[in-house]
Short mmCIF file of C-alpha atoms and ligand atoms in Angstrom, two decimals:
data_model
loop_
_atom_site.label_atom_id
_atom_site.label_comp_id
_atom_site.label_asym_id
_atom_site.label_seq_id
_atom_site.Cartn_x
_atom_site.Cartn_y
_atom_site.Cartn_z
CA MET A 1 18.49 -13.30 -32.45
CA ALA A 2 18.12 -9.55 -32.01
CA ALA A 3 20.78 -7.53 -30.22
CA ILE A 4 21.22 -7.96 -26.50
CA PRO A 5 20.21 -4.68 -24.81
CA LYS A 6 23.37 -3.02 -23.49
CA THR A 7 21.71 -1.32 -20.55
CA ALA A 8 18.73 -2.01 -18.33
CA ASN A 9 17.24 1.28 -19.54
CA GLU A 10 17.24 0.61 -23.26
CA PRO A 11 13.75 1.36 -24.63
CA VAL A 12 11.40 -1.42 -23.67
CA GLU A 13 9.32 -1.14 -26.85
CA GLU A 14 12.28 -2.30 -28.91
CA ALA A 15 13.64 -4.87 -26.53
CA ALA A 16 10.51 -6.40 -24.98
CA ASP A 17 10.41 -9.68 -26.89
CA ASP A 18 14.16 -10.00 -26.78
CA VAL A 19 14.30 -9.55 -23.02
CA THR A 20 11.79 -12.31 -22.48
CA ARG A 21 13.83 -14.51 -24.79
CA LEU A 22 17.05 -13.66 -22.92
CA ALA A 23 15.42 -14.79 -19.69
CA GLU A 24 14.17 -17.94 -21.36
CA GLN A 25 17.63 -18.75 -22.64
CA HIS A 26 19.83 -17.75 -19.72
CA LEU A 27 17.85 -17.26 -16.52
CA VAL A 28 17.09 -20.00 -14.01
CA GLN A 29 13.97 -18.92 -12.13
CA PRO A 30 12.97 -20.01 -8.60
CA TRP A 31 10.87 -23.15 -8.10
CA PRO A 32 11.01 -24.41 -11.70
CA VAL A 33 9.84 -27.82 -12.89
CA SER A 34 12.13 -30.13 -14.89
CA GLY A 35 10.00 -29.85 -18.01
CA SER A 36 10.86 -26.17 -18.44
CA ILE A 37 13.84 -25.61 -16.12
CA GLY A 38 16.30 -23.11 -17.52
CA ALA A 39 14.01 -22.36 -20.45
CA GLU A 40 11.05 -20.58 -18.94
CA ALA A 41 9.45 -17.28 -19.91
CA ARG A 42 7.59 -15.75 -17.00
CA GLY A 43 5.40 -12.68 -17.25
CA ARG A 44 7.58 -9.58 -17.08
CA ILE A 45 6.86 -6.72 -14.68
CA LEU A 46 8.19 -3.35 -15.79
CA SER A 47 7.39 -0.94 -13.00
CA GLY A 48 5.51 -0.37 -9.78
CA GLU A 49 3.68 2.50 -8.08
CA GLY A 50 1.92 2.20 -4.72
CA ILE A 51 -0.16 -0.97 -4.70
CA TYR A 52 0.13 -1.39 -8.50
CA VAL A 53 2.60 -2.95 -10.90
CA THR A 54 2.64 -2.60 -14.67
CA ASP A 55 3.39 -5.61 -16.85
CA ALA A 56 5.05 -5.83 -20.25
CA ALA A 57 1.65 -5.62 -21.98
CA GLY A 58 1.11 -2.26 -20.28
CA ARG A 59 -1.55 -3.59 -17.92
CA LYS A 60 -1.78 -1.94 -14.51
CA LEU A 61 -2.35 -4.65 -11.91
CA ILE A 62 -3.05 -4.54 -8.18
CA ASP A 63 -0.11 -6.36 -6.61
CA GLY A 64 -2.24 -8.81 -4.60
CA PRO A 65 0.67 -10.67 -2.98
CA ALA A 66 2.86 -7.52 -2.54
CA GLY A 67 5.57 -9.28 -4.54
CA MET A 68 6.26 -12.16 -2.16
CA TRP A 69 4.54 -10.73 0.96
CA CYS A 70 7.24 -8.11 1.09
CA VAL A 71 6.44 -4.76 -0.56
CA ASN A 72 4.78 -3.56 2.65
CA ALA A 73 5.36 0.18 2.13
CA GLY A 74 4.26 -0.07 -1.51
CA HIS A 75 6.14 0.39 -4.76
CA ARG A 76 8.12 3.47 -5.75
CA ASN A 77 8.50 4.89 -2.28
CA ARG A 78 10.74 7.90 -2.73
CA GLU A 79 11.98 7.95 0.88
CA LEU A 80 13.19 4.34 0.71
CA ALA A 81 14.86 4.88 -2.66
CA ASP A 82 16.57 8.08 -1.47
CA VAL A 83 17.92 6.59 1.73
CA MET A 84 19.29 3.65 -0.23
CA ALA A 85 21.13 5.97 -2.60
CA SER A 86 22.47 8.26 0.10
CA GLN A 87 23.68 5.40 2.30
CA ALA A 88 25.41 3.83 -0.71
CA MET A 89 27.22 7.13 -1.28
CA GLU A 90 28.11 7.48 2.42
CA LEU A 91 29.23 3.88 3.07
CA SER A 92 28.24 1.15 0.64
CA TYR A 93 29.85 -1.72 2.53
CA ASN A 94 32.09 -2.53 5.47
CA SER A 95 33.37 -5.89 6.62
CA PRO A 96 31.23 -7.15 9.50
CA TRP A 97 34.11 -9.51 10.37
CA TYR A 98 36.26 -6.69 11.73
CA THR A 99 34.15 -3.52 11.83
CA THR A 100 30.65 -2.28 12.47
CA ASN A 101 28.47 0.49 11.06
CA THR A 102 25.95 2.98 12.40
CA PRO A 103 22.74 1.83 10.63
CA SER A 104 23.02 -1.78 11.86
CA ALA A 105 23.69 -0.77 15.48
CA VAL A 106 20.86 1.79 15.55
CA LEU A 107 18.45 -0.59 13.83
CA SER A 108 19.24 -3.34 16.35
CA ALA A 109 18.35 -1.08 19.25
CA ARG A 110 15.11 0.00 17.60
CA LEU A 111 14.09 -3.56 16.78
CA ALA A 112 14.85 -4.61 20.36
CA GLY A 113 12.38 -1.92 21.43
CA HIS A 114 9.62 -3.62 19.42
CA ALA A 115 10.46 -7.22 20.32
CA PRO A 116 9.28 -8.96 23.51
CA ASP A 117 11.23 -8.00 26.65
CA GLY A 118 14.69 -9.51 26.70
CA VAL A 119 14.70 -10.45 23.00
CA ASP A 120 17.19 -7.69 22.47
CA HIS A 121 19.95 -8.85 20.12
CA VAL A 122 19.94 -9.13 16.31
CA PHE A 123 22.03 -11.15 13.86
CA TYR A 124 21.44 -9.85 10.32
CA THR A 125 21.29 -12.10 7.28
CA THR A 126 20.44 -11.76 3.61
CA GLY A 127 16.85 -13.04 3.77
CA GLY A 128 14.47 -15.43 5.49
CA SER A 129 16.15 -18.77 4.74
CA SER A 130 19.48 -17.54 6.06
CA ALA A 131 17.68 -16.12 9.13
CA VAL A 132 16.12 -19.51 9.90
CA GLU A 133 19.45 -21.23 9.18
CA THR A 134 21.17 -18.85 11.60
CA ALA A 135 18.62 -19.49 14.37
CA LEU A 136 19.04 -23.26 14.01
CA ARG A 137 22.82 -23.20 13.81
CA PHE A 138 22.88 -20.97 16.87
CA MET A 139 20.74 -23.49 18.77
CA GLN A 140 23.14 -26.28 17.74
CA PHE A 141 26.18 -24.23 18.73
CA ALA A 142 24.72 -23.19 22.08
CA ASN A 143 23.88 -26.78 22.99
CA ASN A 144 27.36 -27.94 22.02
CA VAL A 145 28.93 -25.27 24.21
CA LYS A 146 26.57 -26.12 27.06
CA GLY A 147 27.72 -29.73 26.95
CA ARG A 148 24.51 -31.27 25.65
CA PRO A 149 25.32 -32.07 22.01
CA GLU A 150 22.43 -34.52 21.74
CA LYS A 151 19.82 -31.75 22.23
CA LYS A 152 19.44 -30.96 18.53
CA LEU A 153 16.15 -32.23 17.14
CA ILE A 154 14.00 -29.54 15.56
CA VAL A 155 10.22 -29.77 15.71
CA SER A 156 8.33 -28.15 12.82
CA ARG A 157 4.84 -28.61 11.38
CA GLN A 158 3.17 -30.04 8.30
CA GLY A 159 2.14 -27.14 6.07
CA GLY A 160 4.95 -24.89 7.26
CA TYR A 161 7.50 -23.13 5.06
CA HIS A 162 10.83 -21.90 6.38
CA GLY A 163 13.13 -21.50 3.39
CA SER A 164 15.26 -22.92 0.62
CA THR A 165 18.64 -23.54 2.23
CA TYR A 166 19.34 -27.14 3.21
CA LEU A 167 18.49 -27.03 6.91
CA SER A 168 15.65 -24.50 6.64
CA ALA A 169 14.14 -26.48 3.73
CA SER A 170 14.33 -29.65 5.80
CA LEU A 171 11.69 -28.14 8.08
CA ASN A 172 9.20 -27.50 5.28
CA GLY A 173 6.00 -29.46 5.32
CA ARG A 174 3.91 -28.38 2.37
CA PRO A 175 2.73 -30.85 -0.28
CA ARG A 176 5.42 -31.43 -2.92
CA ASP A 177 8.22 -29.72 -0.92
CA HIS A 178 10.14 -32.97 -0.54
CA ASP A 179 8.98 -35.01 -3.55
CA TRP A 180 12.23 -34.58 -5.43
CA MET A 181 14.51 -32.92 -2.90
CA ASP A 182 16.89 -34.29 -0.28
CA SER A 183 16.71 -33.06 3.28
CA ALA A 184 18.21 -33.48 6.73
CA SER A 185 15.14 -35.44 7.78
CA GLU A 186 17.00 -37.15 10.62
CA LEU A 187 17.18 -33.79 12.41
CA VAL A 188 13.48 -32.93 12.13
CA VAL A 189 10.20 -34.12 13.65
CA LYS A 190 7.00 -32.79 12.08
CA LEU A 191 3.77 -32.21 13.94
CA SER A 192 0.29 -31.90 12.43
CA CYS A 193 -0.72 -28.73 10.65
CA PRO A 194 -2.84 -26.55 12.98
CA ASN A 195 -5.40 -25.89 10.24
CA PRO A 196 -8.88 -25.65 11.76
CA PHE A 197 -10.50 -25.98 8.30
CA ARG A 198 -8.89 -29.38 7.76
CA ARG A 199 -9.34 -30.69 11.31
CA PRO A 200 -10.64 -34.25 11.68
CA ASP A 201 -14.38 -34.63 11.17
CA GLY A 202 -16.60 -34.20 14.18
CA ILE A 203 -14.25 -32.41 16.55
CA GLY A 204 -14.59 -28.79 17.65
CA ILE A 205 -11.84 -26.19 17.53
CA ASP A 206 -10.99 -26.50 21.22
CA ALA A 207 -10.72 -30.28 21.02
CA PHE A 208 -8.56 -29.86 17.91
CA CYS A 209 -6.28 -27.53 19.85
CA ASP A 210 -6.08 -30.09 22.69
CA PHE A 211 -5.13 -32.75 20.13
CA LEU A 212 -2.33 -30.60 18.67
CA VAL A 213 -0.86 -29.77 22.05
CA GLU A 214 -1.12 -33.38 23.21
CA GLU A 215 0.66 -34.50 20.03
CA PHE A 216 3.59 -32.21 20.87
CA ARG A 217 3.61 -33.43 24.49
CA GLN A 218 3.80 -37.02 23.25
CA VAL A 219 6.64 -36.23 20.85
CA ILE A 220 8.56 -34.69 23.72
CA GLU A 221 7.91 -37.78 25.81
CA GLU A 222 8.89 -40.19 23.03
CA LYS A 223 12.01 -38.40 21.79
CA GLY A 224 13.00 -37.02 25.19
CA ALA A 225 13.24 -33.30 25.98
CA GLU A 226 17.01 -33.82 26.32
CA ASN A 227 17.11 -34.53 22.56
CA ILE A 228 14.95 -31.64 21.31
CA GLY A 229 16.62 -28.29 20.72
CA ALA A 230 13.93 -26.14 19.16
CA PHE A 231 10.36 -25.80 18.02
CA ILE A 232 9.81 -23.51 15.04
CA ALA A 233 6.48 -22.06 13.94
CA GLU A 234 5.12 -19.29 11.76
CA PRO A 235 2.54 -17.58 14.03
CA VAL A 236 0.26 -17.59 10.98
CA MET A 237 1.42 -20.12 8.39
CA ALA A 238 1.88 -18.06 5.27
CA SER A 239 2.61 -19.98 2.09
CA GLY A 240 0.97 -23.08 3.56
CA GLY A 241 -2.29 -21.20 2.95
CA VAL A 242 -2.62 -18.48 5.63
CA ILE A 243 -3.37 -20.90 8.45
CA VAL A 244 -4.50 -19.07 11.58
CA PRO A 245 -4.07 -21.60 14.40
CA PRO A 246 -6.81 -22.30 16.97
CA PRO A 247 -7.08 -19.75 19.79
CA GLY A 248 -4.56 -20.44 22.55
CA TYR A 249 -2.53 -22.90 20.46
CA LEU A 250 0.67 -20.85 20.27
CA LYS A 251 0.58 -20.02 23.98
CA ARG A 252 0.17 -23.65 24.94
CA MET A 253 2.93 -24.81 22.56
CA HIS A 254 5.14 -22.08 23.99
CA ALA A 255 4.42 -23.25 27.54
CA LEU A 256 5.44 -26.82 26.60
CA CYS A 257 8.70 -25.46 25.16
CA ARG A 258 9.45 -23.49 28.33
CA ALA A 259 8.67 -26.46 30.57
CA ASN A 260 11.05 -28.67 28.58
CA ASP A 261 13.87 -26.21 27.88
CA ILE A 262 13.14 -26.25 24.15
CA LEU A 263 13.81 -22.99 22.31
CA PHE A 264 10.74 -21.47 20.67
CA ILE A 265 11.61 -19.89 17.32
CA ALA A 266 8.85 -17.73 15.87
CA ASP A 267 9.36 -17.51 12.13
CA GLU A 268 7.99 -14.04 11.48
CA VAL A 269 9.43 -13.66 7.99
CA VAL A 270 5.91 -12.84 6.79
CA THR A 271 4.01 -11.77 9.92
CA ALA A 272 6.50 -9.11 11.07
CA PHE A 273 6.82 -5.51 9.87
CA GLY A 274 3.19 -4.65 9.72
CA ARG A 275 1.43 -7.55 8.01
CA LEU A 276 -0.59 -8.10 11.21
CA GLY A 277 -0.52 -4.44 12.24
CA HIS A 278 2.56 -4.64 14.50
CA VAL A 279 6.33 -4.72 14.01
CA PHE A 280 6.42 -8.21 15.55
CA ALA A 281 3.25 -10.25 15.99
CA SER A 282 4.48 -12.78 18.58
CA LYS A 283 3.84 -10.72 21.69
CA ASP A 284 1.56 -8.00 20.35
CA VAL A 285 -0.91 -10.33 18.61
CA PHE A 286 -0.40 -13.77 20.15
CA ASP A 287 0.97 -12.89 23.59
CA ILE A 288 3.97 -15.21 23.34
CA GLU A 289 7.60 -14.42 24.07
CA PRO A 290 9.76 -16.52 21.75
CA ASP A 291 13.45 -17.10 22.39
CA MET A 292 14.23 -16.18 18.79
CA ILE A 293 12.27 -14.39 16.06
CA THR A 294 13.30 -14.68 12.43
CA PHE A 295 12.39 -11.87 10.03
CA ALA A 296 13.08 -10.69 6.44
CA LYS A 297 10.88 -9.44 3.56
CA GLY A 298 8.90 -6.51 5.04
CA VAL A 299 11.91 -5.32 7.08
CA THR A 300 12.98 -3.33 3.99
CA SER A 301 9.63 -3.59 2.17
CA GLY A 302 11.56 -5.69 -0.33
CA TYR A 303 13.72 -2.75 -1.46
CA PHE A 304 16.93 -4.48 -0.29
CA PRO A 305 17.59 -8.15 0.54
CA LEU A 306 17.83 -8.23 4.32
CA GLY A 307 16.76 -10.61 7.05
CA GLY A 308 17.75 -11.39 10.59
CA VAL A 309 17.09 -13.21 13.78
CA MET A 310 16.22 -11.57 17.09
CA ILE A 311 17.80 -13.55 19.91
CA ALA A 312 17.08 -13.38 23.65
CA GLY A 313 20.00 -11.82 25.50
CA ARG A 314 19.89 -14.49 28.20
CA LEU A 315 21.10 -17.07 25.63
CA PHE A 316 24.30 -15.05 25.19
CA GLU A 317 24.71 -14.63 28.93
CA GLU A 318 24.57 -18.40 29.32
CA LEU A 319 27.33 -18.78 26.74
CA ARG A 320 29.48 -16.11 28.33
CA ARG A 321 29.21 -18.00 31.63
CA SER A 322 30.12 -21.36 30.06
CA ASN A 323 33.47 -23.12 30.46
CA HIS A 324 34.27 -22.66 26.78
CA SER A 325 35.07 -19.02 26.24
CA GLU A 326 37.13 -20.10 23.18
CA ALA A 327 34.18 -21.80 21.43
CA MET A 328 33.51 -19.96 18.18
CA PHE A 329 30.10 -19.52 16.56
CA ALA A 330 31.60 -20.14 13.13
CA HIS A 331 28.78 -18.53 11.23
CA GLY A 332 28.63 -15.25 9.34
CA LEU A 333 27.68 -13.88 5.95
CA THR A 334 29.59 -11.38 3.85
CA TYR A 335 26.46 -9.24 3.86
CA SER A 336 25.57 -9.57 7.57
CA SER A 337 24.75 -6.10 8.97
CA HIS A 338 24.81 -4.54 5.50
CA PRO A 339 24.84 -0.76 5.94
CA VAL A 340 22.59 -0.05 2.95
CA GLY A 341 20.06 -2.71 3.93
CA CYS A 342 19.99 -1.52 7.54
CA ALA A 343 19.59 2.12 6.48
CA VAL A 344 16.62 1.16 4.30
CA ALA A 345 15.17 -0.84 7.19
CA LEU A 346 15.49 2.18 9.52
CA LYS A 347 13.55 4.37 7.10
CA ASN A 348 11.01 1.60 6.57
CA LEU A 349 10.56 1.38 10.35
CA ASP A 350 9.93 5.15 10.46
CA ILE A 351 7.22 4.71 7.83
CA LEU A 352 5.61 1.90 9.81
CA GLU A 353 5.77 3.77 13.10
CA VAL A 354 4.42 7.10 11.88
CA GLY A 355 1.29 5.67 10.37
CA LEU A 356 1.45 2.49 8.36
CA LEU A 357 0.97 0.15 11.33
CA ALA A 358 -2.06 2.14 12.47
CA HIS A 359 -3.40 2.24 8.91
CA THR A 360 -3.03 -1.53 8.60
CA ARG A 361 -4.92 -2.09 11.82
CA ALA A 362 -7.61 0.33 10.67
CA VAL A 363 -8.27 -1.32 7.28
CA SER A 364 -7.78 -4.98 8.22
CA ASP A 365 -11.39 -5.65 9.25
CA HIS A 366 -12.69 -4.24 5.97
CA PHE A 367 -10.18 -6.36 4.04
CA GLN A 368 -11.14 -9.54 5.90
CA ALA A 369 -14.89 -8.88 5.70
CA GLY A 370 -14.78 -8.11 1.96
CA LEU A 371 -12.94 -11.33 1.21
CA LYS A 372 -15.05 -13.37 3.64
CA ALA A 373 -18.12 -12.52 1.57
CA LEU A 374 -16.62 -14.58 -1.26
CA GLU A 375 -17.70 -17.66 0.71
CA GLU A 376 -21.07 -17.07 -1.00
CA LEU A 377 -19.54 -18.51 -4.17
CA PRO A 378 -20.02 -22.30 -4.45
CA LEU A 379 -16.40 -22.89 -5.50
CA VAL A 380 -15.11 -21.28 -2.29
CA GLY A 381 -14.75 -23.58 0.71
CA GLU A 382 -13.28 -21.10 3.15
CA VAL A 383 -11.85 -17.61 3.36
CA ARG A 384 -9.57 -17.09 6.34
CA GLY A 385 -6.95 -14.65 7.44
CA LEU A 386 -5.68 -12.07 9.87
CA GLY A 387 -4.45 -8.51 9.43
CA LEU A 388 -3.66 -7.91 5.78
CA MET A 389 -3.11 -11.54 4.85
CA ALA A 390 -5.87 -13.87 3.69
CA CYS A 391 -6.50 -17.02 1.71
CA VAL A 392 -9.44 -18.02 -0.46
CA GLU A 393 -9.52 -21.83 -0.55
CA CYS A 394 -11.48 -23.50 -3.33
CA VAL A 395 -13.07 -26.92 -2.93
CA ALA A 396 -14.71 -29.40 -5.27
CA ASP A 397 -17.76 -29.66 -3.04
CA ARG A 398 -18.62 -27.96 0.20
CA VAL A 399 -19.96 -31.03 1.94
CA SER A 400 -16.72 -33.01 1.89
CA ASN A 401 -14.52 -29.89 1.45
CA ASN A 402 -12.42 -31.91 -0.97
CA PRO A 403 -9.64 -29.82 -2.41
CA LEU A 404 -9.97 -29.63 -6.17
CA THR A 405 -7.60 -32.02 -7.85
CA LEU A 406 -4.25 -30.59 -8.82
CA ASP A 407 -4.69 -30.87 -12.55
CA LEU A 408 -7.57 -28.42 -12.42
CA GLU A 409 -5.03 -25.79 -11.34
CA VAL A 410 -7.84 -23.70 -10.01
CA GLY A 411 -5.60 -21.09 -8.39
CA LYS A 412 -3.81 -20.54 -11.70
CA ARG A 413 -7.09 -20.32 -13.58
CA ILE A 414 -8.40 -17.66 -11.20
CA ASP A 415 -5.11 -15.77 -11.43
CA LYS A 416 -5.30 -15.74 -15.23
CA HIS A 417 -8.77 -14.21 -15.22
CA CYS A 418 -7.83 -11.74 -12.51
CA GLN A 419 -4.79 -10.57 -14.44
CA GLU A 420 -7.03 -9.76 -17.40
CA LEU A 421 -9.16 -7.73 -14.99
CA GLY A 422 -6.30 -5.92 -13.23
CA LEU A 423 -5.23 -8.03 -10.25
CA LEU A 424 -2.20 -10.19 -9.63
CA VAL A 425 -3.10 -13.15 -7.39
CA ARG A 426 -0.74 -15.55 -5.71
CA PRO A 427 -2.12 -18.93 -6.79
CA LEU A 428 -1.26 -21.89 -4.55
CA ILE A 429 -2.74 -25.07 -5.98
CA ASN A 430 -6.44 -24.67 -5.04
CA MET A 431 -5.88 -21.45 -3.07
CA CYS A 432 -5.50 -17.74 -3.76
CA VAL A 433 -3.43 -15.85 -1.25
CA MET A 434 -3.91 -12.12 -0.83
CA SER A 435 -1.38 -9.94 1.03
CA PRO A 436 -1.33 -6.53 -0.69
CA PRO A 437 0.96 -3.62 0.15
CA LEU A 438 -0.08 -2.24 3.54
CA THR A 439 -0.70 1.15 1.95
CA ILE A 440 -3.89 -0.16 0.33
CA SER A 441 -6.92 2.12 0.86
CA LEU A 442 -10.48 1.06 1.64
CA SER A 443 -11.63 1.72 -1.93
CA GLN A 444 -8.64 -0.17 -3.36
CA ILE A 445 -9.59 -3.10 -1.11
CA ASP A 446 -13.07 -2.98 -2.67
CA ASP A 447 -11.53 -2.96 -6.18
CA MET A 448 -9.33 -5.93 -5.30
CA THR A 449 -12.22 -7.92 -3.85
CA ALA A 450 -14.52 -7.16 -6.76
CA ILE A 451 -11.92 -8.34 -9.29
CA LEU A 452 -11.22 -11.50 -7.32
CA ARG A 453 -14.96 -12.25 -7.15
CA LYS A 454 -15.26 -11.80 -10.91
CA GLY A 455 -12.19 -13.97 -11.52
CA ILE A 456 -13.65 -16.78 -9.43
CA GLU A 457 -17.04 -16.48 -11.16
CA LEU A 458 -15.40 -16.72 -14.59
CA THR A 459 -13.40 -19.73 -13.42
CA MET A 460 -16.58 -21.43 -12.19
CA ASP A 461 -18.14 -20.86 -15.62
CA ASP A 462 -15.07 -22.38 -17.33
CA LEU A 463 -15.02 -25.43 -15.08
CA VAL A 464 -18.71 -26.14 -15.66
CA ARG A 465 -18.40 -25.57 -19.42
CA GLU A 466 -15.43 -27.92 -19.62
CA GLY A 467 -17.30 -30.54 -17.61
CA LEU A 468 -14.69 -30.50 -14.84
CA TRP A 469 -16.95 -29.36 -12.02
CA LYS A 470 -20.60 -29.76 -11.40
CA GLY A 471 -21.15 -26.35 -9.81
C1 PLP B 1 7.76 -17.98 6.92
C2 PLP B 1 8.91 -17.95 5.97
N1 PLP B 1 10.14 -18.23 6.43
C3 PLP B 1 11.22 -18.20 5.63
C4 PLP B 1 11.11 -17.87 4.30
C5 PLP B 1 12.31 -17.84 3.42
O1 PLP B 1 12.66 -16.52 3.14
P1 PLP B 1 13.59 -16.16 1.88
O2 PLP B 1 12.85 -16.54 0.66
O3 PLP B 1 13.81 -14.67 2.06
O4 PLP B 1 14.87 -16.90 2.04
C6 PLP B 1 9.85 -17.55 3.77
C7 PLP B 1 9.70 -17.19 2.36
O5 PLP B 1 8.63 -17.08 1.82
C8 PLP B 1 8.71 -17.61 4.63
O6 PLP B 1 7.48 -17.35 4.17
#
């Protein structure tokens, strides 16, 4: 084997093949399958600039998924890089166990200003899973202190995704999430996915919404409100396929939570920090006031691993009034309130406030309309979305809307063609998810849409030629 590069900056031309081989031999990548676990070579990305990334073959690609829905301010943002470096030189770390720092305190106050009234405290974590984990452990703790230790069930939904730690992963409801993995299933009740496209035949959207709300009401009746601690929902389900729920659904679910003293946790790991044109979408887009809001990803535009949970102040007041002033919330992370992460988040918030939120709102209709036109293609069953997140769902035939069978790997096929043409897609089984950096311009949206159209057309040709689809 050739020499191991001694530094990350060693010339890529010489080391390119070797680096891929090093990853293949030593790197365990997320979400692997047994057949290639610990021995997988994934396409290497060398650099980024704005909405583009450049791969090891030198191809410049539009970053369709913005990494993992996170590079909201775009790649190579000088302001974010500079603030990261200067904060690291000022104070790179302090123990949140015994001390505090300026960026985390200032950021908390600014986030409280964007969150619904009264949701004014923040617990920082290292990402989305740990944010969800924190919200759930806080619910458990609070109910223990309040003398109702049985009020612990968590209600989540089929199709949802909330993370990869044990408790957060137990809430997940996408196909294949639990096929080979253990989970704390005894703590979780799952409701139906609020996907209007896959609603039962013959019922309208309003009736579908009634059905979903009634299902939750029945679960509360069957399990008992005294046994249910929290309901958790992504306002728009992200990796489940950009599921925008029926109008009024979130408000009605929220009302049921309030009536039954069940905490409503809005998982805004994807929808916050501009994806829907606002810092938080719960109140500003859906007019709901959750008790907790989890966030991560776009909070630093992916420049630093940071997440957190916004928590309503009244929940702390209740604890302070309890008879157990000695009860400890035994939960904390070495990197909670990280000064560098919080400094990056403050600068990122400046960028959002001075123009990026307004820009996102201004270009969203064009983005949605351009993608919606792809429904003309016979392979496309539905295009749906909100803000700068959308999903193109492919179907075998548009009468039954059957998803294409898994082994056709249609999403992957489209992605392969698109990469040749200059676009990175996020393939999800039979779906392509688009959530580009929020800095994307109108003409770049047109480029992205044109490439995606071409990629789907080429895939249709392949499927027909291979006799896998009748067209
Ligand atoms: C809605 C939602 N919640 C939680 C998570 C988990 O976040 P992380 O991967 O940062 O732990 C994700 C990740 O995609 C997500 O989409």
